[in-house]
Amino acid sequence: MSDAKKNLVEVKDLKTHFPIRAGLLNKTVGHVKAVDGVSFSIEEGKTLGLVGESGCGKTTVGRTMMRLIPKTDGSFSFDGEEMFAFTTAGQIKQMRREIQMMFQDPYGSLNPRMTVESIVGEAMTVHRVASGKDRRDRVANLIEKVGLSVQHLNRYPHEFSGGQRQRIGIARALALEPKFIICDEPVSALDVSIQSQIINLMQDLQAELGLTYLFVAHDLAVVEHISDYVAVMYLGRIVEYADRDTLYDNPLHPYTQALLSAIPEPIPNKDKKRIVLGGEVPSPSNPPSGCPFHPRCPLAEERCKEEVQTLEGADHKVACWKAR
């Protein structure tokens, strides 16, 4: 990784386990290991794409970092400060001025009873950043920045298309002028033609405002377009990490190779070999021993069933001893 910019975000050995309760006494009989030892860093002004199948834990990573879900273990450092050390409501409130989140559902994440002006300006009121005419002017400026009109300020979410609602969500995320935004599949619910517009808007805003993104997604074609670095997750762990060009040109982990082989080609390539994985994704409540991918891996050997593979390497890291 380049040393030109500092790491704004540092996540180390993050774990988020959910208890499984049963019986009359509601005793804990096990845990769902949604996130099981995730580590990564993001340079200031850069984008890390976090990808994987549904249920791999990528959304839980973002929600844990936002303190929407309690962490089980690990650390999250932002601009040199440990975010999990904050315990009071005031400290967490202050943290959220610097860290915001875009949600997947552009309709469900907006209050249907509030106007656009109220939705975008709510955070300004809560954090006492602006009020009255100053707040309205700031909201109007944000709405125009994301490609909407000031005429939309008094309208409600149901009066907008999905793409327009996501633009409102982006404006809301920018209301407090954050440095870091966690993007939880912000375009997966949109039509393909609208996805590119939203991605281009996010890139323009990043260049203009110096934003840093954690971009959570399952669409590897979208991740390739927006990310500087990519981390691939499987069953709560990162199995491969590299800069975008390296990972897409030379994927090392068998799981990454299978994901990339499934990307639709605009021009069909007869030479492209589709890798079809057998079996089902194991349950995070009862993960397999050794490498979590070994039950589905075409290269698995006896060693893979017994040894836990750690993420190793310099710039291109992979959790697979056969790929090193």
Coordinates of C-alpha atoms in Angstrom, one line a residue:
M1 CA 0.0 0.0 0.0
S2 CA 1.1 3.5 -0.7
D3 CA 2.6 5.6 2.1
A4 CA 1.5 8.9 0.5
K5 CA -1.6 9.1 2.7
K6 CA -2.3 8.0 6.3
N7 CA -4.7 5.2 7.1
L8 CA -7.9 6.9 8.3
V9 CA -9.5 3.6 9.2
E10 CA -7.9 0.7 11.0
V11 CA -10.0 -2.4 11.9
K12 CA -8.2 -5.2 13.7
D13 CA -9.5 -8.7 14.6
L14 CA -13.1 -7.6 14.6
K15 CA -15.5 -10.2 15.8
T16 CA -19.3 -10.0 16.1
H17 CA -21.0 -13.1 17.5
F18 CA -24.7 -13.4 18.1
P19 CA -25.9 -15.7 20.9
I20 CA -28.3 -18.6 20.2
R21 CA -30.7 -19.0 23.0
A22 CA -33.0 -22.0 23.7
G23 CA -35.0 -23.7 26.5
L24 CA -37.3 -22.4 29.2
L25 CA -34.4 -20.5 30.8
N26 CA -33.4 -18.9 27.6
K27 CA -29.8 -20.2 28.0
T28 CA -27.1 -19.5 25.4
V29 CA -26.4 -22.7 23.6
G30 CA -24.1 -21.4 20.9
H31 CA -23.1 -18.4 18.8
V32 CA -23.6 -17.3 15.2
K33 CA -20.1 -16.1 14.2
A34 CA -21.2 -13.5 11.7
V35 CA -17.8 -11.7 11.8
D36 CA -14.9 -13.8 13.0
G37 CA -11.6 -11.9 13.0
V38 CA -11.7 -9.3 10.3
S39 CA -8.8 -6.9 9.8
F40 CA -8.3 -4.1 7.2
S41 CA -7.2 -0.5 6.8
I42 CA -8.4 2.3 4.5
E43 CA -6.2 5.2 3.4
E44 CA -7.7 8.7 3.6
G45 CA -9.6 9.5 0.4
K46 CA -9.7 5.9 -0.8
T47 CA -12.3 3.3 -1.2
L48 CA -12.2 -0.3 0.1
G49 CA -14.7 -2.7 -1.5
L50 CA -15.9 -5.4 0.8
V51 CA -17.4 -8.2 -1.2
G52 CA -18.8 -11.7 -0.8
E53 CA -22.0 -13.8 -1.0
S54 CA -25.1 -13.0 1.0
G55 CA -24.7 -14.0 4.6
C56 CA -20.9 -13.7 4.7
G57 CA -20.9 -11.0 7.3
K58 CA -20.0 -7.9 5.3
T59 CA -23.0 -5.8 6.3
T60 CA -22.5 -6.8 9.9
V61 CA -18.9 -5.4 9.7
G62 CA -20.3 -2.0 8.7
R63 CA -23.1 -2.0 11.3
T64 CA -20.7 -3.0 14.0
M65 CA -18.3 -0.2 13.1
M66 CA -21.2 2.3 13.3
R67 CA -22.0 0.9 16.8
L68 CA -25.5 -0.2 15.6
I69 CA -24.5 -3.7 16.7
P70 CA -22.3 -4.5 19.7
K71 CA -18.9 -6.0 18.9
T72 CA -17.7 -9.2 20.5
D73 CA -14.0 -8.4 20.2
G74 CA -11.5 -6.4 18.2
S75 CA -10.8 -2.7 17.6
F76 CA -11.8 0.0 15.2
S77 CA -9.5 3.1 15.0
F78 CA -10.7 6.2 13.2
D79 CA -8.2 9.0 12.6
G80 CA -6.1 7.6 15.5
E81 CA -8.9 7.3 18.0
E82 CA -10.4 4.0 19.2
M83 CA -14.1 4.1 18.4
F84 CA -15.0 1.1 20.6
A85 CA -13.6 2.9 23.6
F86 CA -16.5 5.4 23.4
T87 CA -19.1 4.4 26.0
T88 CA -21.3 7.5 26.6
A89 CA -24.1 8.6 24.3
G90 CA -22.4 12.0 23.9
Q91 CA -19.2 10.3 22.7
I92 CA -21.0 8.1 20.2
K93 CA -23.0 11.1 19.0
Q94 CA -19.8 13.0 18.4
M95 CA -18.3 10.0 16.5
R96 CA -21.3 10.0 14.1
R97 CA -20.5 13.5 13.0
E98 CA -17.4 12.1 11.4
I99 CA -18.7 8.6 10.3
Q100 CA -22.0 8.2 8.4
M101 CA -23.8 5.3 6.6
M102 CA -25.7 4.9 3.4
F103 CA -28.2 2.1 3.5
Q104 CA -29.2 -0.5 0.9
D105 CA -33.0 0.2 0.7
P106 CA -33.5 3.8 -0.6
Y107 CA -37.1 3.7 0.5
G108 CA -37.1 1.8 3.8
S109 CA -34.3 4.0 5.2
L110 CA -36.2 7.2 4.7
N111 CA -39.1 8.2 7.0
P112 CA -42.2 8.3 4.8
R113 CA -43.8 11.0 7.1
M114 CA -41.0 13.5 6.7
T115 CA -40.2 15.8 3.8
V116 CA -36.9 15.9 2.0
E117 CA -35.9 19.0 3.9
S118 CA -36.7 17.4 7.3
I119 CA -34.9 14.1 6.4
V120 CA -31.7 15.8 5.3
G121 CA -31.8 18.5 7.9
E122 CA -32.6 16.3 10.9
A123 CA -29.0 15.6 11.7
M124 CA -28.2 19.3 11.6
T125 CA -30.8 19.9 14.2
V126 CA -29.8 17.0 16.4
H127 CA -26.2 18.0 16.4
R128 CA -27.0 21.7 16.6
V129 CA -25.1 22.5 13.4
A130 CA -27.7 24.7 11.9
S131 CA -31.3 25.9 12.3
G132 CA -33.9 28.1 10.6
K133 CA -32.9 29.7 7.3
D134 CA -29.3 28.5 7.6
R135 CA -30.4 24.9 7.8
R136 CA -32.7 25.3 4.8
D137 CA -29.9 26.9 2.8
R138 CA -27.5 24.0 3.7
V139 CA -30.1 21.4 2.8
A140 CA -30.8 23.1 -0.5
N141 CA -27.1 23.2 -1.3
L142 CA -26.8 19.4 -0.5
I143 CA -29.9 18.5 -2.6
E144 CA -28.5 20.4 -5.6
K145 CA -25.0 18.8 -5.0
V146 CA -26.6 15.3 -5.4
G147 CA -28.4 16.2 -8.6
L148 CA -31.9 17.1 -7.3
S149 CA -33.7 20.5 -7.2
V150 CA -34.7 22.8 -4.4
Q151 CA -38.3 22.3 -5.6
H152 CA -38.0 18.8 -4.1
L153 CA -37.5 20.0 -0.5
N154 CA -41.2 19.9 0.4
R155 CA -41.9 16.5 -1.2
Y156 CA -42.1 13.1 0.5
P157 CA -40.1 9.9 -0.2
H158 CA -43.0 8.1 -2.0
E159 CA -43.0 10.9 -4.7
F160 CA -39.5 9.9 -5.9
S161 CA -38.0 7.1 -7.9
G162 CA -35.5 4.6 -6.4
G163 CA -32.5 6.5 -7.8
Q164 CA -33.8 9.8 -6.5
R165 CA -34.4 8.4 -3.1
Q166 CA -30.9 7.1 -2.9
R167 CA -29.7 10.6 -3.8
I168 CA -31.7 11.9 -0.8
G169 CA -29.9 9.2 1.3
I170 CA -26.6 10.4 0.1
A171 CA -27.4 14.0 0.9
R172 CA -28.5 13.0 4.4
A173 CA -25.2 11.1 4.8
L174 CA -23.3 14.3 3.8
A175 CA -25.3 16.6 6.1
L176 CA -22.7 16.7 8.9
E177 CA -19.7 16.8 6.6
P178 CA -18.3 13.4 7.6
K179 CA -14.8 12.1 6.6
F180 CA -15.8 8.5 6.3
I181 CA -18.9 6.9 4.9
I182 CA -19.9 3.2 5.2
C183 CA -21.9 2.3 2.1
D184 CA -24.1 -0.8 2.6
E185 CA -24.9 -2.0 -0.9
P186 CA -26.1 1.5 -1.9
V187 CA -26.9 0.5 -5.5
S188 CA -28.0 -3.1 -5.3
A189 CA -31.8 -2.2 -5.2
L190 CA -31.5 0.0 -8.2
D191 CA -31.8 -0.6 -12.0
V192 CA -28.5 -1.1 -13.7
S193 CA -28.8 2.1 -15.7
I194 CA -29.4 4.1 -12.4
Q195 CA -26.5 2.2 -10.6
S196 CA -23.9 3.9 -12.8
Q197 CA -25.3 7.3 -12.2
I198 CA -25.2 6.8 -8.4
I199 CA -21.7 5.4 -8.6
N200 CA -20.4 8.3 -10.7
L201 CA -22.1 10.7 -8.2
M202 CA -20.3 9.0 -5.3
Q203 CA -17.0 9.2 -7.1
D204 CA -17.5 12.9 -7.9
L205 CA -18.4 13.7 -4.3
Q206 CA -15.3 11.7 -3.1
A207 CA -13.0 13.7 -5.3
E208 CA -14.6 17.0 -4.3
L209 CA -15.0 16.4 -0.6
G210 CA -12.0 14.0 0.1
L211 CA -14.3 11.3 1.4
T212 CA -13.2 7.8 2.4
Y213 CA -15.6 4.9 1.6
L214 CA -16.1 1.4 2.9
F215 CA -18.2 0.0 0.0
V216 CA -20.1 -3.1 0.9
A217 CA -21.4 -5.1 -2.1
H218 CA -21.9 -8.4 -3.7
D219 CA -21.7 -7.1 -7.3
L220 CA -18.1 -7.5 -8.3
A221 CA -18.5 -5.4 -11.5
V222 CA -19.7 -2.4 -9.4
V223 CA -16.9 -2.9 -6.9
E224 CA -14.3 -2.9 -9.7
H225 CA -15.6 0.4 -10.9
I226 CA -15.5 2.3 -7.6
S227 CA -12.9 0.6 -5.4
D228 CA -9.1 1.2 -4.9
Y229 CA -8.7 -1.9 -2.8
V230 CA -10.9 -5.0 -2.5
A231 CA -11.3 -7.4 0.4
V232 CA -13.2 -10.7 -0.2
M233 CA -15.1 -12.2 2.7
Y234 CA -16.3 -15.8 3.2
L235 CA -18.1 -17.0 6.3
G236 CA -17.1 -14.1 8.5
R237 CA -13.5 -13.9 7.5
I238 CA -11.5 -12.1 4.8
V239 CA -9.9 -14.6 2.5
E240 CA -8.1 -12.3 0.0
Y241 CA -7.1 -8.6 0.0
A242 CA -5.3 -6.6 -2.7
D243 CA -5.5 -3.4 -4.7
R244 CA -8.3 -3.6 -7.3
D245 CA -6.2 -4.2 -10.4
T246 CA -4.1 -6.9 -8.8
L247 CA -7.1 -8.8 -7.5
Y248 CA -9.1 -8.7 -10.7
D249 CA -6.1 -9.5 -12.9
N250 CA -4.7 -12.2 -10.7
P251 CA -7.1 -13.7 -8.1
L252 CA -5.3 -16.2 -5.9
H253 CA -8.0 -17.7 -3.6
P254 CA -10.2 -20.3 -5.2
Y255 CA -13.3 -18.5 -3.8
T256 CA -12.3 -15.2 -5.4
Q257 CA -11.6 -17.0 -8.7
A258 CA -15.2 -18.5 -8.6
L259 CA -16.8 -15.1 -7.8
L260 CA -14.9 -13.4 -10.6
S261 CA -15.8 -16.1 -13.1
A262 CA -19.5 -15.4 -12.4
I263 CA -19.3 -11.7 -13.6
P264 CA -21.5 -11.4 -16.7
E265 CA -19.5 -10.3 -19.8
P266 CA -21.0 -7.6 -22.1
I267 CA -19.4 -9.4 -25.0
P268 CA -19.6 -13.2 -24.5
N269 CA -16.2 -14.8 -24.3
K270 CA -16.2 -18.4 -25.3
D271 CA -12.8 -19.0 -23.6
K272 CA -14.0 -17.8 -20.2
K273 CA -14.5 -20.8 -17.9
R274 CA -17.3 -20.5 -15.4
I275 CA -16.3 -22.0 -12.0
V276 CA -19.3 -23.6 -10.3
L277 CA -18.9 -24.3 -6.6
G278 CA -20.5 -27.4 -5.2
G279 CA -22.3 -27.7 -1.9
E280 CA -23.9 -25.1 0.3
V281 CA -22.4 -22.2 2.4
P282 CA -21.8 -23.6 5.9
S283 CA -23.7 -22.2 8.8
P284 CA -21.9 -19.5 10.8
S285 CA -23.3 -21.1 13.9
N286 CA -21.4 -24.3 13.1
P287 CA -18.4 -23.4 10.9
P288 CA -16.2 -26.2 9.6
S289 CA -12.8 -26.8 11.1
G290 CA -9.6 -25.5 9.4
C291 CA -10.2 -23.4 6.3
P292 CA -13.9 -22.4 6.3
F293 CA -14.0 -22.8 2.5
H294 CA -12.6 -26.3 2.3
P295 CA -16.0 -28.2 2.0
R296 CA -16.6 -26.4 -1.3
C297 CA -13.0 -25.9 -2.5
P298 CA -11.9 -27.9 -5.6
L299 CA -8.3 -27.7 -4.4
A300 CA -8.9 -28.8 -0.8
E301 CA -6.6 -31.4 0.8
E302 CA -6.4 -33.0 4.2
R303 CA -4.3 -30.2 5.6
C304 CA -7.1 -27.7 4.7
K305 CA -9.5 -29.5 7.0
E306 CA -7.3 -29.2 10.0
E307 CA -5.3 -25.9 9.8
V308 CA -6.9 -22.5 10.0
Q309 CA -5.5 -20.4 7.2
T310 CA -4.4 -16.9 8.1
L311 CA -4.3 -13.9 5.8
E312 CA -0.7 -13.6 4.7
G313 CA 1.3 -11.6 2.2
A314 CA 2.6 -8.2 1.6
D315 CA 0.4 -6.1 -0.8
H316 CA -1.5 -9.1 -2.0
K317 CA -2.8 -11.1 1.0
V318 CA -4.5 -14.5 0.8
A319 CA -5.7 -17.0 3.3
C320 CA -4.8 -20.1 1.3
W321 CA -1.6 -22.0 1.7
K322 CA -1.9 -23.5 -1.8
A323 CA -2.2 -20.0 -3.4
R324 CA 0.9 -18.6 -1.9

